[in-house]
Amino acid sequence: MAITYYMHPMKCGGSSVRRVLKELQIDYYETEELSLNENTLSLLDNSKSNNVLVFGHIQDLPLPSKTDSNSASIRSKIIEILYDECQIVMPTRHPANLVQSWMHYCKTRAVKVLSNAQQDHGKGTKRKNNDLAMLLRITSLKQDGLFLKSGKIISTGKEIRLRDEDEEENIIRFTKHLLLKEKFYPPLLGLQYQLYQPIYRQIKESIYRAEKYILPEYPRIIYYDSSSPSMLFGERIGQIIHPNFLSNLKATRVNFSQDPPIRLASTMPKILNFLEHIHYGENQIFKKSTY
């Protein structure tokens, strides 16, 4: 297989993978670098002898151009090649822990947004598009730093802390906020959002209608648990990318969340029961992580 698509589901160790690729001086293309033109289709042509490694979120693939009528069809063809013709490497994570990690990441981002607002007071510094969403998510949690009053986010001036004794309640609050207030599913369906992007809308609709479903199989895919990749995975990825890939990956742990949780959500029966229906498809993927 000449072409490999190393997926990057959010909160599944992708930043560590990127660092290792650079440390080992491995040439690769970020998904955002794949221009919507014939040159990219030629690059991804399996009939050629050269090896090509693509890495990144599928949602970072450029959007079709309004001035180029062919760009939409080329984009669709690129996605078809990546999902149907490439060797796929799929890092996973226990679905409940993935949601928990998202919650703590939002807390970290909220702290940074507030800190930047204080430092840039009066300078008119622009916020990122999702800064407000990060703050609103935190107001839904049990903490003392932010609250919502008459539609406005109010800071108490206290440090935002997610206490261990509130962890279960906060995960449930976080999930309900995403489902009911934002109607935003990716943090809850991180594995499916990446691996099944071509049919993600149908998956979301099935969950909304409380329907059970069986995910289709891809012909060539290596799943592995990003929290504890095995030596067998190291052997497989060593043949595809580099013999030292796994050893470097285990020595590299990039975590952008401050104060990671003491207890993992995967050890909390109440959370597993609460997320059981939502994670019907997520669990199908995670159970395949035998490497």
CSV table of C-alpha atoms in Angstrom, one decimal:
chain,number,residue,atom,x,y,z
A,1,MET,CA,0.0,0.0,0.0
A,2,ALA,CA,1.6,3.2,-1.1
A,3,ILE,CA,-0.7,5.7,0.6
A,4,THR,CA,-1.4,5.8,4.3
A,5,TYR,CA,-4.0,8.0,6.0
A,6,TYR,CA,-3.1,8.5,9.6
A,7,MET,CA,-6.3,9.9,11.1
A,8,HIS,CA,-6.3,12.5,13.9
A,9,PRO,CA,-9.5,12.1,16.0
A,10,MET,CA,-9.5,15.1,18.4
A,11,LYS,CA,-8.3,14.3,21.9
A,12,CYS,CA,-6.7,11.0,20.8
A,13,GLY,CA,-3.0,11.9,20.9
A,14,GLY,CA,-2.7,13.5,17.5
A,15,SER,CA,-0.4,16.3,18.7
A,16,SER,CA,2.0,13.7,20.0
A,17,VAL,CA,1.9,11.8,16.7
A,18,ARG,CA,2.7,15.1,14.8
A,19,ARG,CA,5.6,15.7,17.1
A,20,VAL,CA,7.0,12.2,16.5
A,21,LEU,CA,6.7,12.5,12.8
A,22,LYS,CA,8.7,15.7,12.9
A,23,GLU,CA,11.3,14.2,15.3
A,24,LEU,CA,11.9,11.3,13.0
A,25,GLN,CA,12.0,13.6,10.0
A,26,ILE,CA,9.2,11.7,8.2
A,27,ASP,CA,7.7,13.5,5.2
A,28,TYR,CA,3.9,13.8,5.4
A,29,TYR,CA,1.1,16.0,4.2
A,30,GLU,CA,-1.4,17.6,6.6
A,31,THR,CA,-5.0,17.3,5.4
A,32,GLU,CA,-5.2,21.1,5.2
A,33,GLU,CA,-2.3,21.0,2.7
A,34,LEU,CA,-4.2,18.9,0.2
A,35,SER,CA,-5.3,21.5,-2.4
A,36,LEU,CA,-8.4,20.8,-4.4
A,37,ASN,CA,-6.8,20.2,-7.7
A,38,GLU,CA,-5.5,17.6,-10.1
A,39,ASN,CA,-2.1,17.7,-8.5
A,40,THR,CA,-3.5,16.3,-5.3
A,41,LEU,CA,-5.3,13.5,-7.2
A,42,SER,CA,-2.0,12.6,-8.9
A,43,LEU,CA,-0.2,12.6,-5.5
A,44,LEU,CA,-2.8,10.2,-4.1
A,45,ASP,CA,-2.6,7.9,-7.1
A,46,ASN,CA,-2.0,4.3,-5.8
A,47,SER,CA,-0.6,3.2,-9.1
A,48,LYS,CA,2.6,5.2,-8.5
A,49,SER,CA,5.5,3.6,-6.6
A,50,ASN,CA,6.1,6.5,-4.1
A,51,ASN,CA,4.9,6.3,-0.5
A,52,VAL,CA,2.6,9.1,0.7
A,53,LEU,CA,1.6,9.7,4.3
A,54,VAL,CA,-1.4,12.0,5.0
A,55,PHE,CA,-2.1,13.0,8.5
A,56,GLY,CA,-4.7,15.2,10.2
A,57,HIS,CA,-8.4,15.9,10.8
A,58,ILE,CA,-10.6,15.2,7.8
A,59,GLN,CA,-12.5,18.4,8.6
A,60,ASP,CA,-9.3,20.4,7.9
A,61,LEU,CA,-9.5,19.4,4.2
A,62,PRO,CA,-10.0,22.7,2.3
A,63,LEU,CA,-13.6,23.5,1.4
A,64,PRO,CA,-14.7,23.8,-2.2
A,65,SER,CA,-14.0,27.1,-3.9
A,66,LYS,CA,-16.8,29.3,-5.0
A,67,THR,CA,-14.9,30.3,-8.1
A,68,ASP,CA,-13.8,26.8,-9.1
A,69,SER,CA,-16.7,24.6,-10.2
A,70,ASN,CA,-14.5,21.5,-10.2
A,71,SER,CA,-13.2,21.8,-6.6
A,72,ALA,CA,-16.3,20.2,-5.0
A,73,SER,CA,-16.0,17.0,-7.1
A,74,ILE,CA,-12.2,16.9,-6.5
A,75,ARG,CA,-12.8,17.2,-2.7
A,76,SER,CA,-15.3,14.3,-2.8
A,77,LYS,CA,-12.8,12.3,-4.8
A,78,ILE,CA,-10.0,13.0,-2.3
A,79,ILE,CA,-12.2,11.8,0.6
A,80,GLU,CA,-13.2,8.7,-1.4
A,81,ILE,CA,-9.5,7.9,-1.9
A,82,LEU,CA,-8.5,8.5,1.8
A,83,TYR,CA,-11.4,6.3,3.1
A,84,ASP,CA,-11.7,3.6,0.5
A,85,GLU,CA,-8.2,3.1,-1.1
A,86,CYS,CA,-5.7,4.0,1.6
A,87,GLN,CA,-4.2,2.1,4.5
A,88,ILE,CA,-5.9,3.8,7.5
A,89,VAL,CA,-4.3,4.2,10.9
A,90,MET,CA,-6.9,5.0,13.5
A,91,PRO,CA,-6.0,6.0,17.1
A,92,THR,CA,-8.9,5.5,19.5
A,93,ARG,CA,-9.7,6.2,23.1
A,94,HIS,CA,-12.3,4.9,25.5
A,95,PRO,CA,-15.4,7.0,24.5
A,96,ALA,CA,-16.3,8.0,28.0
A,97,ASN,CA,-12.7,9.2,28.7
A,98,LEU,CA,-12.9,11.1,25.4
A,99,VAL,CA,-15.9,13.1,26.5
A,100,GLN,CA,-14.2,13.7,29.9
A,101,SER,CA,-11.1,14.9,28.1
A,102,TRP,CA,-13.1,17.3,26.0
A,103,MET,CA,-14.7,18.8,29.2
A,104,HIS,CA,-11.3,19.4,30.8
A,105,TYR,CA,-10.0,20.8,27.6
A,106,CYS,CA,-12.9,23.3,27.5
A,107,LYS,CA,-12.0,24.3,31.1
A,108,THR,CA,-8.4,25.0,30.1
A,109,ARG,CA,-9.5,27.0,27.1
A,110,ALA,CA,-12.0,29.0,29.2
A,111,VAL,CA,-9.2,29.9,31.7
A,112,LYS,CA,-7.1,31.0,28.8
A,113,VAL,CA,-9.9,33.1,27.2
A,114,LEU,CA,-10.4,34.9,30.5
A,115,SER,CA,-6.7,35.5,31.0
A,116,ASN,CA,-6.3,36.9,27.5
A,117,ALA,CA,-9.4,39.2,28.1
A,118,GLN,CA,-7.7,40.6,31.2
A,119,GLN,CA,-4.4,41.1,29.5
A,120,ASP,CA,-5.9,42.6,26.3
A,121,HIS,CA,-8.4,44.9,28.1
A,122,GLY,CA,-9.1,47.8,25.8
A,123,LYS,CA,-6.9,46.6,23.0
A,124,GLY,CA,-9.7,45.2,20.9
A,125,THR,CA,-8.0,41.8,20.5
A,126,LYS,CA,-10.3,39.4,18.5
A,127,ARG,CA,-11.4,36.2,20.0
A,128,LYS,CA,-11.5,32.8,18.3
A,129,ASN,CA,-14.8,31.8,16.9
A,130,ASN,CA,-15.4,29.1,19.5
A,131,ASP,CA,-14.2,31.1,22.6
A,132,LEU,CA,-17.8,31.9,23.5
A,133,ALA,CA,-18.8,28.3,23.2
A,134,MET,CA,-16.0,27.3,25.6
A,135,LEU,CA,-17.2,29.8,28.2
A,136,LEU,CA,-20.8,28.8,27.9
A,137,ARG,CA,-19.9,25.1,28.3
A,138,ILE,CA,-18.2,25.9,31.6
A,139,THR,CA,-21.2,27.9,32.9
A,140,SER,CA,-23.2,24.6,32.6
A,141,LEU,CA,-20.8,22.9,35.0
A,142,LYS,CA,-20.6,22.8,38.8
A,143,GLN,CA,-17.8,25.3,39.5
A,144,ASP,CA,-17.3,28.7,41.1
A,145,GLY,CA,-15.7,30.8,38.4
A,146,LEU,CA,-18.4,31.5,35.8
A,147,PHE,CA,-22.2,31.6,35.7
A,148,LEU,CA,-24.9,32.7,33.3
A,149,LYS,CA,-27.3,35.5,34.2
A,150,SER,CA,-29.9,36.9,31.8
A,151,GLY,CA,-28.0,35.5,28.9
A,152,LYS,CA,-24.7,37.1,29.9
A,153,ILE,CA,-21.5,35.3,31.1
A,154,ILE,CA,-20.5,36.6,34.5
A,155,SER,CA,-17.0,36.0,36.0
A,156,THR,CA,-16.8,35.8,39.8
A,157,GLY,CA,-13.1,36.4,39.7
A,158,LYS,CA,-12.5,33.0,41.3
A,159,GLU,CA,-10.4,30.3,39.8
A,160,ILE,CA,-12.3,27.8,37.6
A,161,ARG,CA,-11.9,24.5,39.3
A,162,LEU,CA,-13.5,21.2,38.4
A,163,ARG,CA,-13.5,19.3,41.7
A,164,ASP,CA,-13.1,15.5,41.7
A,165,GLU,CA,-16.2,15.0,43.8
A,166,ASP,CA,-18.3,16.7,41.1
A,167,GLU,CA,-16.7,14.8,38.2
A,168,GLU,CA,-19.6,12.5,37.4
A,169,GLU,CA,-22.2,15.3,37.7
A,170,ASN,CA,-20.1,17.6,35.5
A,171,ILE,CA,-19.7,15.0,32.8
A,172,ILE,CA,-23.4,14.6,32.6
A,173,ARG,CA,-24.0,18.3,32.7
A,174,PHE,CA,-21.4,18.8,29.9
A,175,THR,CA,-23.0,16.1,27.7
A,176,LYS,CA,-26.5,17.5,28.2
A,177,HIS,CA,-25.3,21.0,27.4
A,178,LEU,CA,-23.8,19.8,24.1
A,179,LEU,CA,-26.9,17.9,23.2
A,180,LEU,CA,-29.6,20.3,24.3
A,181,LYS,CA,-28.1,23.8,24.2
A,182,GLU,CA,-25.6,23.5,21.3
A,183,LYS,CA,-26.9,20.5,19.5
A,184,PHE,CA,-23.2,19.8,18.8
A,185,TYR,CA,-22.2,16.2,18.6
A,186,PRO,CA,-18.5,15.9,17.6
A,187,PRO,CA,-17.1,16.0,21.2
A,188,LEU,CA,-19.5,13.1,22.0
A,189,LEU,CA,-18.9,11.2,18.8
A,190,GLY,CA,-15.2,12.0,18.2
A,191,LEU,CA,-14.3,8.6,16.8
A,192,GLN,CA,-17.2,8.3,14.4
A,193,TYR,CA,-16.9,12.0,13.4
A,194,GLN,CA,-13.4,11.2,12.1
A,195,LEU,CA,-13.6,7.6,10.9
A,196,TYR,CA,-17.1,7.9,9.4
A,197,GLN,CA,-17.1,11.4,8.1
A,198,PRO,CA,-18.8,10.5,4.8
A,199,ILE,CA,-21.8,9.1,6.6
A,200,TYR,CA,-21.6,11.1,9.8
A,201,ARG,CA,-24.9,12.9,9.2
A,202,GLN,CA,-26.7,9.6,9.0
A,203,ILE,CA,-25.1,8.4,12.3
A,204,LYS,CA,-26.1,11.6,14.1
A,205,GLU,CA,-29.7,11.2,12.9
A,206,SER,CA,-29.8,7.6,14.1
A,207,ILE,CA,-28.7,8.7,17.5
A,208,TYR,CA,-31.3,11.5,17.6
A,209,ARG,CA,-34.0,8.9,16.7
A,210,ALA,CA,-32.6,6.5,19.4
A,211,GLU,CA,-31.9,3.8,16.7
A,212,LYS,CA,-29.3,1.1,16.9
A,213,TYR,CA,-27.0,0.7,14.0
A,214,ILE,CA,-24.0,-1.3,12.8
A,215,LEU,CA,-21.1,0.6,11.4
A,216,PRO,CA,-19.7,-0.6,8.1
A,217,GLU,CA,-16.2,-2.0,7.8
A,218,TYR,CA,-13.3,-0.4,6.0
A,219,PRO,CA,-11.1,-2.8,4.0
A,220,ARG,CA,-7.7,-1.7,5.4
A,221,ILE,CA,-7.5,-0.2,8.9
A,222,ILE,CA,-5.2,-0.5,11.9
A,223,TYR,CA,-7.0,0.5,15.1
A,224,TYR,CA,-5.0,1.2,18.3
A,225,ASP,CA,-5.7,2.5,21.8
A,226,SER,CA,-3.9,5.8,22.0
A,227,SER,CA,-3.8,5.6,25.8
A,228,SER,CA,-1.8,2.3,25.7
A,229,PRO,CA,-0.5,1.4,22.2
A,230,SER,CA,0.8,-2.2,22.2
A,231,MET,CA,4.0,-3.7,20.8
A,232,LEU,CA,2.0,-5.4,18.1
A,233,PHE,CA,0.9,-2.0,16.9
A,234,GLY,CA,4.5,-0.9,17.1
A,235,GLU,CA,5.5,-3.7,14.7
A,236,ARG,CA,2.8,-2.8,12.2
A,237,ILE,CA,3.4,0.9,12.3
A,238,GLY,CA,7.1,0.3,12.2
A,239,GLN,CA,6.7,-1.4,8.8
A,240,ILE,CA,4.5,1.4,7.5
A,241,ILE,CA,6.2,4.5,8.9
A,242,HIS,CA,9.4,4.0,11.0
A,243,PRO,CA,10.8,1.3,13.2
A,244,ASN,CA,11.2,3.8,16.1
A,245,PHE,CA,7.7,5.3,15.8
A,246,LEU,CA,6.2,3.5,18.8
A,247,SER,CA,9.1,4.1,21.2
A,248,ASN,CA,9.1,7.8,20.3
A,249,LEU,CA,5.4,8.0,20.7
A,250,LYS,CA,5.4,6.4,24.2
A,251,ALA,CA,8.1,9.0,25.2
A,252,THR,CA,6.0,11.8,23.9
A,253,ARG,CA,2.8,12.9,25.6
A,254,VAL,CA,1.4,16.2,24.6
A,255,ASN,CA,-1.6,17.2,26.8
A,256,PHE,CA,-3.1,20.7,26.4
A,257,SER,CA,-5.5,20.3,29.3
A,258,GLN,CA,-4.5,21.6,32.7
A,259,ASP,CA,-5.3,19.6,35.9
A,260,PRO,CA,-6.2,16.3,34.2
A,261,PRO,CA,-8.9,14.3,36.1
A,262,ILE,CA,-8.0,12.1,39.0
A,263,ARG,CA,-10.6,9.4,38.1
A,264,LEU,CA,-11.3,8.3,34.5
A,265,ALA,CA,-14.9,8.3,33.3
A,266,SER,CA,-14.4,4.7,32.1
A,267,THR,CA,-14.3,3.6,35.8
A,268,MET,CA,-17.6,5.3,36.6
A,269,PRO,CA,-20.6,3.0,36.1
A,270,LYS,CA,-23.1,5.9,36.3
A,271,ILE,CA,-21.3,7.7,33.4
A,272,LEU,CA,-21.1,4.5,31.3
A,273,ASN,CA,-24.8,3.9,31.8
A,274,PHE,CA,-25.6,7.5,30.9
A,275,LEU,CA,-23.6,7.5,27.7
A,276,GLU,CA,-24.5,3.9,26.7
A,277,HIS,CA,-27.0,4.9,23.9
A,278,ILE,CA,-25.0,8.0,22.8
A,279,HIS,CA,-21.9,5.8,22.5
A,280,TYR,CA,-23.4,2.9,20.7
A,281,GLY,CA,-21.2,3.4,17.6
A,282,GLU,CA,-18.2,4.8,19.5
A,283,ASN,CA,-18.0,1.5,21.5
A,284,GLN,CA,-18.0,-0.5,18.3
A,285,ILE,CA,-14.9,1.3,17.1
A,286,PHE,CA,-13.1,1.2,20.5
A,287,LYS,CA,-13.6,-2.5,20.8
A,288,LYS,CA,-11.7,-3.0,17.6
A,289,SER,CA,-8.6,-1.5,19.2
A,290,THR,CA,-6.8,-4.7,19.7
A,291,TYR,CA,-3.3,-3.3,19.0
